[in-house]
PDB file of C-alpha atoms and ligand atoms in Angstrom:
ATOM      1  CA  UNK Y  14       4.643  36.075  13.053  1.00 43.00           C
ATOM      2  CA  UNK Y  15       4.397  32.754  11.260  1.00 54.00           C
ATOM      3  CA  UNK Y  16       4.673  32.573   7.483  1.00 77.00           C
ATOM      4  CA  UNK Y  17       1.586  32.159   5.300  1.00 93.00           C
ATOM      5  CA  UNK Y  18       0.795  28.559   4.624  1.00 96.00           C
ATOM      6  CA  UNK Y  19       0.257  26.858   1.292  1.00 97.00           C
ATOM      7  CA  UNK Y  20      -0.933  23.299   0.894  1.00 97.00           C
ATOM      8  CA  UNK Y  21       0.431  20.882  -1.674  1.00 98.00           C
ATOM      9  CA  UNK Y  22      -1.497  17.854  -2.929  1.00 97.00           C
ATOM     10  CA  UNK Y  23      -1.108  15.322  -5.690  1.00 98.00           C
ATOM     11  CA  UNK Y  24      -4.001  13.487  -7.342  1.00 97.00           C
ATOM     12  CA  UNK Y  25      -2.635  10.003  -7.972  1.00 98.00           C
ATOM     13  CA  UNK Y  26      -4.517   9.386 -11.214  1.00 96.00           C
ATOM     14  CA  UNK Y  27      -3.241   6.014 -12.330  1.00 97.00           C
ATOM     15  CA  UNK Y  28      -2.346   4.815 -15.815  1.00 96.00           C
ATOM     16  CA  UNK Y  29      -5.700   3.025 -16.257  1.00 96.00           C
ATOM     17  CA  UNK Y  30      -7.731   6.096 -15.292  1.00 91.00           C
ATOM     18  CA  UNK Y  31      -6.056   8.218 -17.965  1.00 89.00           C
ATOM     19  CA  UNK Y  32      -6.682   5.426 -20.484  1.00 90.00           C
ATOM     20  CA  UNK Y  33     -10.314   5.079 -19.395  1.00 87.00           C
ATOM     21  CA  UNK Y  34     -11.055   8.807 -19.503  1.00 78.00           C
ATOM     22  CA  UNK Y  35      -9.515   8.926 -22.940  1.00 81.00           C
ATOM     23  CA  UNK Y  36     -11.593   5.957 -24.148  1.00 83.00           C
ATOM     24  CA  UNK Y  37      -8.621   3.594 -24.723  1.00 87.00           C
ATOM     25  CA  UNK Y  38      -8.998  -0.191 -24.712  1.00 89.00           C
ATOM     26  CA  UNK Y  39      -7.161  -2.184 -22.071  1.00 92.00           C
ATOM     27  CA  UNK Y  40      -7.895  -0.009 -19.053  1.00 93.00           C
ATOM     28  CA  UNK Y  41     -10.162  -2.718 -17.562  1.00 94.00           C
ATOM     29  CA  UNK Y  42      -7.159  -4.714 -16.364  1.00 95.00           C
ATOM     30  CA  UNK Y  43      -6.216  -1.593 -14.339  1.00 96.00           C
ATOM     31  CA  UNK Y  44      -2.623  -1.124 -15.547  1.00 96.00           C
ATOM     32  CA  UNK Y  45      -0.699   0.755 -12.875  1.00 97.00           C
ATOM     33  CA  UNK Y  46       2.462   2.858 -12.736  1.00 97.00           C
ATOM     34  CA  UNK Y  47       2.557   3.063  -8.920  1.00 97.00           C
ATOM     35  CA  UNK Y  48       5.904   1.253  -8.742  1.00 96.00           C
ATOM     36  CA  UNK Y  49       7.478   3.795 -11.113  1.00 96.00           C
ATOM     37  CA  UNK Y  50       5.647   6.886  -9.941  1.00 97.00           C
ATOM     38  CA  UNK Y  51       5.981   6.700  -6.147  1.00 98.00           C
ATOM     39  CA  UNK Y  52       9.780   6.298  -6.025  1.00 97.00           C
ATOM     40  CA  UNK Y  53      10.109   9.299  -8.377  1.00 97.00           C
ATOM     41  CA  UNK Y  54       7.631  11.394  -6.351  1.00 98.00           C
ATOM     42  CA  UNK Y  55       9.124  10.555  -2.967  1.00 98.00           C
ATOM     43  CA  UNK Y  56      12.627  11.335  -4.178  1.00 97.00           C
ATOM     44  CA  UNK Y  57      11.503  14.690  -5.595  1.00 98.00           C
ATOM     45  CA  UNK Y  58       9.610  15.637  -2.405  1.00 98.00           C
ATOM     46  CA  UNK Y  59      12.432  14.496  -0.175  1.00 98.00           C
ATOM     47  CA  UNK Y  60      14.861  16.728  -2.063  1.00 98.00           C
ATOM     48  CA  UNK Y  61      12.573  19.666  -1.250  1.00 98.00           C
ATOM     49  CA  UNK Y  62      11.984  18.587   2.354  1.00 98.00           C
ATOM     50  CA  UNK Y  63       8.181  18.835   2.105  1.00 98.00           C
ATOM     51  CA  UNK Y  64       5.306  16.568   3.151  1.00 98.00           C
ATOM     52  CA  UNK Y  65       2.185  16.563   1.006  1.00 98.00           C
ATOM     53  CA  UNK Y  66      -1.223  14.909   0.577  1.00 98.00           C
ATOM     54  CA  UNK Y  67      -1.633  12.156  -2.006  1.00 98.00           C
ATOM     55  CA  UNK Y  68      -5.266  11.820  -3.093  1.00 98.00           C
ATOM     56  CA  UNK Y  69      -5.695   8.089  -3.710  1.00 98.00           C
ATOM     57  CA  UNK Y  70      -8.265   6.232  -5.822  1.00 98.00           C
ATOM     58  CA  UNK Y  71      -9.850   3.427  -3.771  1.00 98.00           C
ATOM     59  CA  UNK Y  72      -9.587   0.763  -6.443  1.00 98.00           C
ATOM     60  CA  UNK Y  73      -5.817   1.344  -6.620  1.00 98.00           C
ATOM     61  CA  UNK Y  74      -5.471   1.004  -2.842  1.00 98.00           C
ATOM     62  CA  UNK Y  75      -7.403  -2.276  -3.106  1.00 98.00           C
ATOM     63  CA  UNK Y  76      -4.872  -3.763  -5.539  1.00 98.00           C
ATOM     64  CA  UNK Y  77      -2.246  -5.824  -3.757  1.00 97.00           C
ATOM     65  CA  UNK Y  78       0.387  -4.856  -6.355  1.00 97.00           C
ATOM     66  CA  UNK Y  79       0.097  -1.152  -5.391  1.00 98.00           C
ATOM     67  CA  UNK Y  80       0.325  -1.557  -1.640  1.00 97.00           C
ATOM     68  CA  UNK Y  81       4.093  -1.581  -1.188  1.00 98.00           C
ATOM     69  CA  UNK Y  82       4.417   1.701  -3.095  1.00 98.00           C
ATOM     70  CA  UNK Y  83       1.604   3.302  -1.070  1.00 98.00           C
ATOM     71  CA  UNK Y  84       3.260   2.176   2.146  1.00 97.00           C
ATOM     72  CA  UNK Y  85       6.501   3.927   1.223  1.00 98.00           C
ATOM     73  CA  UNK Y  86       4.572   7.202   0.876  1.00 98.00           C
ATOM     74  CA  UNK Y  87       2.987   7.090   4.344  1.00 98.00           C
ATOM     75  CA  UNK Y  88       6.190   5.756   5.891  1.00 98.00           C
ATOM     76  CA  UNK Y  89       7.954   8.812   4.455  1.00 98.00           C
ATOM     77  CA  UNK Y  90       5.517  11.040   6.416  1.00 98.00           C
ATOM     78  CA  UNK Y  91       3.058  11.928   3.676  1.00 98.00           C
ATOM     79  CA  UNK Y  92      -0.704  12.004   4.102  1.00 98.00           C
ATOM     80  CA  UNK Y  93      -3.398  10.328   2.007  1.00 98.00           C
ATOM     81  CA  UNK Y  94      -6.776  11.741   0.970  1.00 98.00           C
ATOM     82  CA  UNK Y  95      -9.801  10.158  -0.731  1.00 98.00           C
ATOM     83  CA  UNK Y  96     -10.027  10.597  -4.524  1.00 98.00           C
ATOM     84  CA  UNK Y  97     -13.156   8.380  -4.956  1.00 98.00           C
ATOM     85  CA  UNK Y  98     -13.253   4.643  -5.553  1.00 98.00           C
ATOM     86  CA  UNK Y  99     -13.747   4.339  -9.330  1.00 95.00           C
ATOM     87  CA  UNK Y 100     -12.457   7.755 -10.450  1.00 94.00           C
ATOM     88  CA  UNK Y 101     -15.505   8.548 -12.557  1.00 91.00           C
ATOM     89  CA  UNK Y 102     -15.529  12.283 -13.250  1.00 88.00           C
ATOM     90  CA  UNK Y 103     -19.307  12.619 -13.066  1.00 90.00           C
ATOM     91  CA  UNK Y 104     -20.018  12.325  -9.348  1.00 94.00           C
ATOM     92  CA  UNK Y 105     -22.640  15.070  -9.776  1.00 91.00           C
ATOM     93  CA  UNK Y 106     -24.801  12.398 -11.484  1.00 93.00           C
ATOM     94  CA  UNK Y 107     -24.603   9.974  -8.528  1.00 96.00           C
ATOM     95  CA  UNK Y 108     -27.451   9.599  -6.032  1.00 97.00           C
ATOM     96  CA  UNK Y 109     -26.703  10.205  -2.377  1.00 97.00           C
ATOM     97  CA  UNK Y 110     -26.707   6.429  -1.761  1.00 98.00           C
ATOM     98  CA  UNK Y 111     -24.226   5.856  -4.577  1.00 98.00           C
ATOM     99  CA  UNK Y 112     -22.022   8.615  -3.212  1.00 98.00           C
ATOM    100  CA  UNK Y 113     -22.107   7.173   0.306  1.00 98.00           C
ATOM    101  CA  UNK Y 114     -21.046   3.807  -1.121  1.00 98.00           C
ATOM    102  CA  UNK Y 115     -18.330   5.319  -3.325  1.00 98.00           C
ATOM    103  CA  UNK Y 116     -16.733   7.342  -0.510  1.00 98.00           C
ATOM    104  CA  UNK Y 117     -16.953   4.563   2.101  1.00 98.00           C
ATOM    105  CA  UNK Y 118     -15.515   1.884  -0.195  1.00 98.00           C
ATOM    106  CA  UNK Y 119     -12.526   4.024  -1.174  1.00 98.00           C
ATOM    107  CA  UNK Y 120     -11.971   5.053   2.432  1.00 98.00           C
ATOM    108  CA  UNK Y 121     -11.951   1.416   3.595  1.00 98.00           C
ATOM    109  CA  UNK Y 122      -9.377   0.328   1.022  1.00 98.00           C
ATOM    110  CA  UNK Y 123      -7.151   3.350   1.656  1.00 98.00           C
ATOM    111  CA  UNK Y 124      -7.291   2.718   5.413  1.00 98.00           C
ATOM    112  CA  UNK Y 125      -6.429  -0.956   4.925  1.00 98.00           C
ATOM    113  CA  UNK Y 126      -3.493  -0.104   2.650  1.00 98.00           C
ATOM    114  CA  UNK Y 127      -2.019   2.811   4.597  1.00 98.00           C
ATOM    115  CA  UNK Y 128      -3.383   2.756   8.147  1.00 98.00           C
ATOM    116  CA  UNK Y 129      -4.688   6.304   7.641  1.00 98.00           C
ATOM    117  CA  UNK Y 130      -8.365   7.340   7.902  1.00 98.00           C
ATOM    118  CA  UNK Y 131      -8.912   9.963   5.216  1.00 98.00           C
ATOM    119  CA  UNK Y 132     -10.332  13.347   6.330  1.00 98.00           C
ATOM    120  CA  UNK Y 133     -10.326  15.139   2.981  1.00 98.00           C
ATOM    121  CA  UNK Y 134     -11.758  14.491  -0.454  1.00 98.00           C
ATOM    122  CA  UNK Y 135     -11.173  15.589  -4.022  1.00 98.00           C
ATOM    123  CA  UNK Y 136     -13.613  14.549  -6.748  1.00 96.00           C
ATOM    124  CA  UNK Y 137     -12.258  13.222 -10.054  1.00 94.00           C
ATOM    125  CA  UNK Y 138     -12.329  15.833 -12.806  1.00 89.00           C
ATOM    126  CA  UNK Y 139     -13.449  18.441 -10.220  1.00 89.00           C
ATOM    127  CA  UNK Y 140     -16.897  16.806 -10.023  1.00 90.00           C
ATOM    128  CA  UNK Y 141     -18.962  17.288  -6.874  1.00 92.00           C
ATOM    129  CA  UNK Y 142     -22.516  17.924  -5.661  1.00 93.00           C
ATOM    130  CA  UNK Y 143     -24.274  19.137  -2.485  1.00 94.00           C
ATOM    131  CA  UNK Y 144     -25.125  15.479  -1.707  1.00 96.00           C
ATOM    132  CA  UNK Y 145     -21.435  14.616  -1.921  1.00 97.00           C
ATOM    133  CA  UNK Y 146     -20.614  17.283   0.673  1.00 97.00           C
ATOM    134  CA  UNK Y 147     -23.351  15.923   2.981  1.00 97.00           C
ATOM    135  CA  UNK Y 148     -21.861  12.421   2.677  1.00 98.00           C
ATOM    136  CA  UNK Y 149     -18.395  13.754   3.528  1.00 98.00           C
ATOM    137  CA  UNK Y 150     -19.786  15.377   6.684  1.00 98.00           C
ATOM    138  CA  UNK Y 151     -21.596  12.157   7.613  1.00 98.00           C
ATOM    139  CA  UNK Y 152     -18.227  10.403   7.505  1.00 98.00           C
ATOM    140  CA  UNK Y 153     -16.345  12.995   9.564  1.00 98.00           C
ATOM    141  CA  UNK Y 154     -14.376  14.672   6.771  1.00 98.00           C
ATOM    142  CA  UNK Y 155     -13.046  18.128   7.627  1.00 98.00           C
ATOM    143  CA  UNK Y 156     -12.678  19.536   4.111  1.00 98.00           C
ATOM    144  CA  UNK Y 157     -13.545  19.091   0.452  1.00 98.00           C
ATOM    145  CA  UNK Y 158     -11.095  20.104  -2.272  1.00 97.00           C
ATOM    146  CA  UNK Y 159     -13.065  19.287  -5.428  1.00 95.00           C
ATOM    147  CA  UNK Y 160     -13.406  22.699  -7.027  1.00 90.00           C
ATOM    148  CA  UNK Y 161     -11.273  24.671  -9.464  1.00 87.00           C
ATOM    149  CA  UNK Y 162     -12.488  28.256  -9.793  1.00 84.00           C
ATOM    150  CA  UNK Y 163     -11.523  29.027 -13.381  1.00 77.00           C
ATOM    151  CA  UNK Y 164     -13.251  30.355 -16.477  1.00 68.00           C
ATOM    152  CA  UNK Y 165     -11.159  28.000 -18.596  1.00 61.00           C
ATOM    153  CA  UNK Y 166     -12.945  24.750 -17.616  1.00 59.00           C
ATOM    154  CA  UNK Y 167     -15.265  24.684 -20.630  1.00 57.00           C
ATOM    155  CA  UNK Y 168     -12.264  25.299 -22.912  1.00 59.00           C
ATOM    156  CA  UNK Y 169     -10.323  22.424 -21.343  1.00 60.00           C
ATOM    157  CA  UNK Y 170     -13.357  20.189 -21.912  1.00 58.00           C
ATOM    158  CA  UNK Y 171     -13.572  21.212 -25.568  1.00 59.00           C
ATOM    159  CA  UNK Y 172      -9.897  20.331 -26.032  1.00 60.00           C
ATOM    160  CA  UNK Y 173     -10.384  16.992 -24.308  1.00 59.00           C
ATOM    161  CA  UNK Y 174     -13.436  16.115 -26.448  1.00 58.00           C
ATOM    162  CA  UNK Y 175     -11.450  16.999 -29.503  1.00 62.00           C
ATOM    163  CA  UNK Y 176      -8.583  14.599 -28.608  1.00 64.00           C
ATOM    164  CA  UNK Y 177     -10.596  11.705 -27.080  1.00 65.00           C
ATOM    165  CA  UNK Y 178     -12.406   8.890 -28.874  1.00 65.00           C
ATOM    166  CA  UNK Y 179     -15.871   8.946 -27.289  1.00 67.00           C
ATOM    167  CA  UNK Y 180     -19.394   7.800 -28.094  1.00 72.00           C
ATOM    168  CA  UNK Y 181     -22.285  10.320 -27.798  1.00 70.00           C
ATOM    169  CA  UNK Y 182     -23.275   8.643 -24.477  1.00 71.00           C
ATOM    170  CA  UNK Y 183     -19.758   9.045 -23.123  1.00 70.00           C
ATOM    171  CA  UNK Y 184     -19.800  12.702 -24.133  1.00 66.00           C
ATOM    172  CA  UNK Y 185     -23.088  13.154 -22.290  1.00 66.00           C
ATOM    173  CA  UNK Y 186     -21.623  11.586 -19.099  1.00 64.00           C
ATOM    174  CA  UNK Y 187     -18.615  13.859 -19.336  1.00 64.00           C
ATOM    175  CA  UNK Y 188     -20.744  16.966 -19.925  1.00 61.00           C
ATOM    176  CA  UNK Y 189     -19.539  18.865 -16.841  1.00 59.00           C
ATOM    177  CA  UNK Y 190     -15.946  17.628 -16.953  1.00 59.00           C
ATOM    178  CA  UNK Y 191     -13.436  20.263 -15.789  1.00 59.00           C
ATOM    179  CA  UNK Y 192     -16.259  22.433 -14.450  1.00 61.00           C
ATOM    180  CA  UNK Y 193     -18.783  24.936 -15.703  1.00 61.00           C
ATOM    181  CA  UNK Y 194     -18.719  28.694 -16.248  1.00 58.00           C
ATOM    182  CA  UNK Y 195     -20.418  29.017 -12.850  1.00 65.00           C
ATOM    183  CA  UNK Y 196     -17.355  27.499 -11.170  1.00 68.00           C
ATOM    184  CA  UNK Y 197     -15.354  30.468 -12.399  1.00 65.00           C
ATOM    185  CA  UNK Y 198     -17.474  32.833 -10.351  1.00 70.00           C
ATOM    186  CA  UNK Y 199     -16.615  31.173  -7.037  1.00 80.00           C
ATOM    187  CA  UNK Y 200     -13.910  32.503  -4.697  1.00 83.00           C
ATOM    188  CA  UNK Y 201     -10.281  31.430  -4.948  1.00 84.00           C
ATOM    189  CA  UNK Y 202      -9.662  31.564  -1.174  1.00 89.00           C
ATOM    190  CA  UNK Y 203     -11.077  28.803   1.091  1.00 94.00           C
ATOM    191  CA  UNK Y 204     -14.650  29.210   2.328  1.00 94.00           C
ATOM    192  CA  UNK Y 205     -17.490  27.282   3.949  1.00 94.00           C
ATOM    193  CA  UNK Y 206     -20.269  25.570   2.014  1.00 94.00           C
ATOM    194  CA  UNK Y 207     -23.567  25.991   3.890  1.00 93.00           C
ATOM    195  CA  UNK Y 208     -25.595  22.873   3.146  1.00 93.00           C
ATOM    196  CA  UNK Y 209     -29.325  22.126   3.003  1.00 90.00           C
ATOM    197  CA  UNK Y 210     -28.966  20.053   6.216  1.00 91.00           C
ATOM    198  CA  UNK Y 211     -27.869  23.194   8.073  1.00 92.00           C
ATOM    199  CA  UNK Y 212     -24.297  21.920   8.445  1.00 95.00           C
ATOM    200  CA  UNK Y 213     -21.245  23.431   6.829  1.00 95.00           C
ATOM    201  CA  UNK Y 214     -18.028  22.064   5.331  1.00 97.00           C
ATOM    202  CA  UNK Y 215     -14.722  23.746   4.575  1.00 97.00           C
ATOM    203  CA  UNK Y 216     -13.921  24.045   0.863  1.00 96.00           C
ATOM    204  CA  UNK Y 217     -10.287  24.433  -0.153  1.00 96.00           C
ATOM    205  CA  UNK Y 218     -10.398  25.169  -3.890  1.00 94.00           C
ATOM    206  CA  UNK Y 219      -7.475  24.284  -6.113  1.00 92.00           C
ATOM    207  CA  UNK Y 220      -5.947  27.722  -6.352  1.00 89.00           C
ATOM    208  CA  UNK Y 221      -6.159  29.719  -9.548  1.00 85.00           C
ATOM    209  CA  UNK Y 222      -4.608  33.155  -9.952  1.00 82.00           C
ATOM    210  CA  UNK Y 223      -6.771  35.606  -7.982  1.00 79.00           C
ATOM    211  CA  UNK Y 224      -8.972  37.928 -10.106  1.00 75.00           C
ATOM    212  CA  UNK Y 225      -8.029  36.559 -13.556  1.00 76.00           C
ATOM    213  CA  UNK Y 226      -8.550  32.970 -12.367  1.00 78.00           C
ATOM    214  CA  UNK Y 227      -6.250  31.275 -14.813  1.00 81.00           C
ATOM    215  CA  UNK Y 228      -4.860  27.918 -13.659  1.00 83.00           C
ATOM    216  CA  UNK Y 229      -1.841  27.846 -11.400  1.00 83.00           C
ATOM    217  CA  UNK Y 230      -1.110  24.155 -10.979  1.00 88.00           C
ATOM    218  CA  UNK Y 231       2.031  22.398 -12.128  1.00 90.00           C
ATOM    219  CA  UNK Y 232       0.545  20.823 -15.274  1.00 88.00           C
ATOM    220  CA  UNK Y 233      -0.362  24.302 -16.515  1.00 88.00           C
ATOM    221  CA  UNK Y 234       3.073  25.687 -15.618  1.00 91.00           C
ATOM    222  CA  UNK Y 235       4.703  22.802 -17.498  1.00 89.00           C
ATOM    223  CA  UNK Y 236       2.535  23.648 -20.478  1.00 87.00           C
ATOM    224  CA  UNK Y 237       3.789  27.242 -20.354  1.00 89.00           C
ATOM    225  CA  UNK Y 238       7.378  26.049 -20.013  1.00 90.00           C
ATOM    226  CA  UNK Y 239       7.036  24.489 -23.465  1.00 86.00           C
ATOM    227  CA  UNK Y 240       6.957  28.012 -24.858  1.00 88.00           C
ATOM    228  CA  UNK Y 241       9.570  29.386 -22.506  1.00 91.00           C
ATOM    229  CA  UNK Y 242      10.901  28.677 -19.026  1.00 91.00           C
ATOM    230  CA  UNK Y 243      11.231  32.401 -18.493  1.00 93.00           C
ATOM    231  CA  UNK Y 244       7.536  32.814 -19.273  1.00 93.00           C
ATOM    232  CA  UNK Y 245       6.672  30.024 -16.844  1.00 93.00           C
ATOM    233  CA  UNK Y 246       8.719  31.524 -14.022  1.00 94.00           C
ATOM    234  CA  UNK Y 247       7.284  35.001 -14.670  1.00 93.00           C
ATOM    235  CA  UNK Y 248       3.766  33.574 -14.556  1.00 92.00           C
ATOM    236  CA  UNK Y 249       4.538  31.691 -11.339  1.00 94.00           C
ATOM    237  CA  UNK Y 250       5.924  34.801  -9.676  1.00 94.00           C
ATOM    238  CA  UNK Y 251       2.886  36.826 -10.798  1.00 93.00           C
ATOM    239  CA  UNK Y 252       0.573  34.158  -9.388  1.00 93.00           C
ATOM    240  CA  UNK Y 253       2.411  34.163  -6.050  1.00 94.00           C
ATOM    241  CA  UNK Y 254       2.414  37.971  -5.904  1.00 93.00           C
ATOM    242  CA  UNK Y 255      -1.354  38.055  -6.644  1.00 91.00           C
ATOM    243  CA  UNK Y 256      -2.006  35.506  -3.888  1.00 92.00           C
ATOM    244  CA  UNK Y 257      -0.013  37.535  -1.383  1.00 92.00           C
ATOM    245  CA  UNK Y 258      -1.686  40.771  -2.429  1.00 91.00           C
ATOM    246  CA  UNK Y 259      -5.169  39.282  -2.098  1.00 89.00           C
ATOM    247  CA  UNK Y 260      -4.340  37.378   1.102  1.00 90.00           C
ATOM    248  CA  UNK Y 261      -4.916  33.992  -0.536  1.00 92.00           C
ATOM    249  CA  UNK Y 262      -3.003  31.010   0.864  1.00 94.00           C
ATOM    250  CA  UNK Y 263      -2.614  28.787  -2.193  1.00 95.00           C
ATOM    251  CA  UNK Y 264      -3.514  25.139  -2.448  1.00 96.00           C
ATOM    252  CA  UNK Y 265      -1.197  23.850  -5.120  1.00 95.00           C
ATOM    253  CA  UNK Y 266      -2.155  20.816  -7.213  1.00 94.00           C
ATOM    254  CA  UNK Y 267       0.183  18.222  -8.702  1.00 95.00           C
ATOM    255  CA  UNK Y 268      -0.364  15.210 -10.954  1.00 95.00           C
ATOM    256  CA  UNK Y 269       1.733  12.102 -11.739  1.00 96.00           C
ATOM    257  CA  UNK Y 270       2.319  13.343 -15.294  1.00 94.00           C
ATOM    258  CA  UNK Y 271       4.067  16.405 -13.817  1.00 94.00           C
ATOM    259  CA  UNK Y 272       6.887  14.004 -12.969  1.00 95.00           C
ATOM    260  CA  UNK Y 273       6.540  10.981 -15.243  1.00 95.00           C
ATOM    261  CA  UNK Y 274       7.931  11.382 -18.736  1.00 93.00           C
ATOM    262  CA  UNK Y 275       6.901   9.623 -21.911  1.00 90.00           C
ATOM    263  CA  UNK Y 276       9.860   7.308 -21.270  1.00 91.00           C
ATOM    264  CA  UNK Y 277       8.161   6.061 -18.062  1.00 91.00           C
ATOM    265  CA  UNK Y 278       4.545   5.888 -19.270  1.00 91.00           C
ATOM    266  CA  UNK Y 279       4.647   5.181 -23.024  1.00 89.00           C
ATOM    267  CA  UNK Y 280       0.917   4.339 -23.153  1.00 87.00           C
ATOM    268  CA  UNK Y 281       0.159   8.017 -22.461  1.00 89.00           C
ATOM    269  CA  UNK Y 282       2.169   9.511 -25.284  1.00 84.00           C
ATOM    270  CA  UNK Y 283      -0.936  11.273 -26.630  1.00 79.00           C
ATOM    271  CA  UNK Y 284      -1.096  13.512 -23.521  1.00 80.00           C
ATOM    272  CA  UNK Y 285       0.254  17.033 -23.789  1.00 78.00           C
ATOM    273  CA  UNK Y 286       3.818  17.247 -22.505  1.00 82.00           C
ATOM    274  CA  UNK Y 287       4.443  13.495 -22.629  1.00 89.00           C
ATOM    275  CA  UNK Y 288       7.203  13.969 -25.173  1.00 89.00           C
ATOM    276  CA  UNK Y 289       9.308  15.338 -22.280  1.00 90.00           C
ATOM    277  CA  UNK Y 290      11.533  12.970 -20.307  1.00 91.00           C
ATOM    278  CA  UNK Y 291      11.090  12.284 -16.603  1.00 93.00           C
ATOM    279  CA  UNK Y 292      14.414  13.994 -15.963  1.00 93.00           C
ATOM    280  CA  UNK Y 293      13.340  17.263 -17.573  1.00 92.00           C
ATOM    281  CA  UNK Y 294      10.048  17.207 -15.676  1.00 94.00           C
ATOM    282  CA  UNK Y 295      11.749  16.498 -12.347  1.00 95.00           C
ATOM    283  CA  UNK Y 296      13.920  19.563 -12.844  1.00 95.00           C
ATOM    284  CA  UNK Y 297      10.919  21.818 -13.486  1.00 94.00           C
ATOM    285  CA  UNK Y 298       9.066  20.212 -10.559  1.00 96.00           C
ATOM    286  CA  UNK Y 299      11.918  21.073  -8.224  1.00 97.00           C
ATOM    287  CA  UNK Y 300      12.310  24.584  -9.566  1.00 95.00           C
ATOM    288  CA  UNK Y 301       8.615  25.475  -9.169  1.00 96.00           C
ATOM    289  CA  UNK Y 302       8.175  23.931  -5.719  1.00 97.00           C
ATOM    290  CA  UNK Y 303      11.406  25.590  -4.571  1.00 97.00           C
ATOM    291  CA  UNK Y 304      10.000  29.039  -5.435  1.00 96.00           C
ATOM    292  CA  UNK Y 305       6.733  28.254  -3.642  1.00 96.00           C
ATOM    293  CA  UNK Y 306       8.689  27.113  -0.612  1.00 97.00           C
ATOM    294  CA  UNK Y 307      10.580  30.419  -0.558  1.00 96.00           C
ATOM    295  CA  UNK Y 308       7.256  32.257  -0.145  1.00 96.00           C
ATOM    296  CA  UNK Y 309       5.102  29.933   1.913  1.00 96.00           C
ATOM    297  CA  UNK Y 310       5.233  27.378   4.677  1.00 97.00           C
ATOM    298  CA  UNK Y 311       4.340  24.302   2.566  1.00 98.00           C
ATOM    299  CA  UNK Y 312       2.089  21.831   4.396  1.00 98.00           C
ATOM    300  CA  UNK Y 313      -0.247  18.938   3.639  1.00 98.00           C
ATOM    301  CA  UNK Y 314      -3.992  19.455   3.151  1.00 98.00           C
ATOM    302  CA  UNK Y 315      -5.266  18.503   6.612  1.00 98.00           C
ATOM    303  CA  UNK Y 316      -2.705  20.764   8.323  1.00 98.00           C
ATOM    304  CA  UNK Y 317      -3.826  23.596   6.076  1.00 98.00           C
ATOM    305  CA  UNK Y 318      -7.505  22.778   6.699  1.00 98.00           C
ATOM    306  CA  UNK Y 319      -7.082  22.791  10.492  1.00 97.00           C
ATOM    307  CA  UNK Y 320      -5.241  26.127  10.375  1.00 96.00           C
ATOM    308  CA  UNK Y 321      -8.034  27.677   8.272  1.00 96.00           C
ATOM    309  CA  UNK Y 322     -10.755  26.217  10.517  1.00 96.00           C
ATOM    310  CA  UNK Y 323      -9.130  27.792  13.562  1.00 95.00           C
ATOM    311  CA  UNK Y 324      -9.467  31.304  12.127  1.00 92.00           C
ATOM    312  CA  UNK Y 325     -12.563  33.360  12.987  1.00 88.00           C
ATOM    313  CA  UNK Y 326     -12.486  35.044   9.542  1.00 85.00           C
ATOM    314  CA  UNK Y 327     -13.753  31.814   7.958  1.00 85.00           C
ATOM    315  CA  UNK Y 328     -17.172  32.445   9.539  1.00 80.00           C
ATOM    316  CA  UNK Y 329     -17.748  35.368   7.163  1.00 80.00           C
ATOM    317  CA  UNK Y 330     -16.799  33.407   4.090  1.00 86.00           C
ATOM    318  CA  UNK Y 331     -19.730  31.150   3.247  1.00 87.00           C
ATOM    319  CA  UNK Y 332     -21.608  30.043   0.142  1.00 87.00           C
ATOM    320  CA  UNK Y 333     -25.189  28.974   0.585  1.00 88.00           C
ATOM    321  CA  UNK Y 334     -26.186  25.782  -1.223  1.00 86.00           C
ATOM    322  CA  UNK Y 335     -29.647  25.610   0.359  1.00 77.00           C
ATOM    323  CA  UNK Y 336     -31.368  27.238  -2.599  1.00 57.00           C
ATOM    324  CA  UNK Y 337     -29.454  25.185  -5.194  1.00 48.00           C
TER     325      UNK Y 337
HETATM  326 ZN1  LIG C 405      -8.042  12.420 -10.617  1.00 53.10          ZN
END
């Protein structure tokens, strides 16, 4: 019998996108930390012996200065996914035409930079819409990974609004950032969206702890580690045990700030956890991924998606979006 799989992905939110979301001046010149981040990430992943999916923002793939770093990731055997072109976390406000443009543009730049045609998508800030899923199917994508089934989304948004400098219009645009209460009601395990067009698309949600649906990605674990490493490890083990008990194969989410310390990205000092050094973060990164690897066969997103699609049980797990 083969071990349960778990997928690992990393949303490569760049320096400028954090600055933009936060409302900081200077993001327009698209400052990048690719040349600092990718060597750190590849070293950390190599030490664990795992291959993951990097979700890339199109505009970063288009920048000549980022291409060498991106190349090293695919040359090391990692996969790339589409994380939109502009990284605006309100894709649910886009028309279908705008979405088609957004996805195609990002895909083209990522293909040109890496030689890989993306087959999976994750929306910025967990934003998505039925039209987005239709566009992904039009372009031959095999999965979407834009949802985070948690009840804590509205709380995360409140915290973000409290720390960011935003105009009333910007607040309006970011109204559904980090998801709605409705997102919390959706399943943790992968399922099929049934779309108005009659087609269906595999959804691989970012895994939250089954039943209680609290977050279970590395940024949250790092946050817990600030109180106590013992607490963090206990929480991680509980999350893994819940997944195994409920038969959920986790999809584990990472971010650049899980590895980069305040010493490597000083412009982001206002972010929680950025007072930690890159060295401290790399140690926690290794420790957490090591435990996951002890329990699951860690794979990239498309490998996980194809394994799920090959199972007949997926047929019974569908959510109808026709009435939405
Ligand atoms: Zn992102």
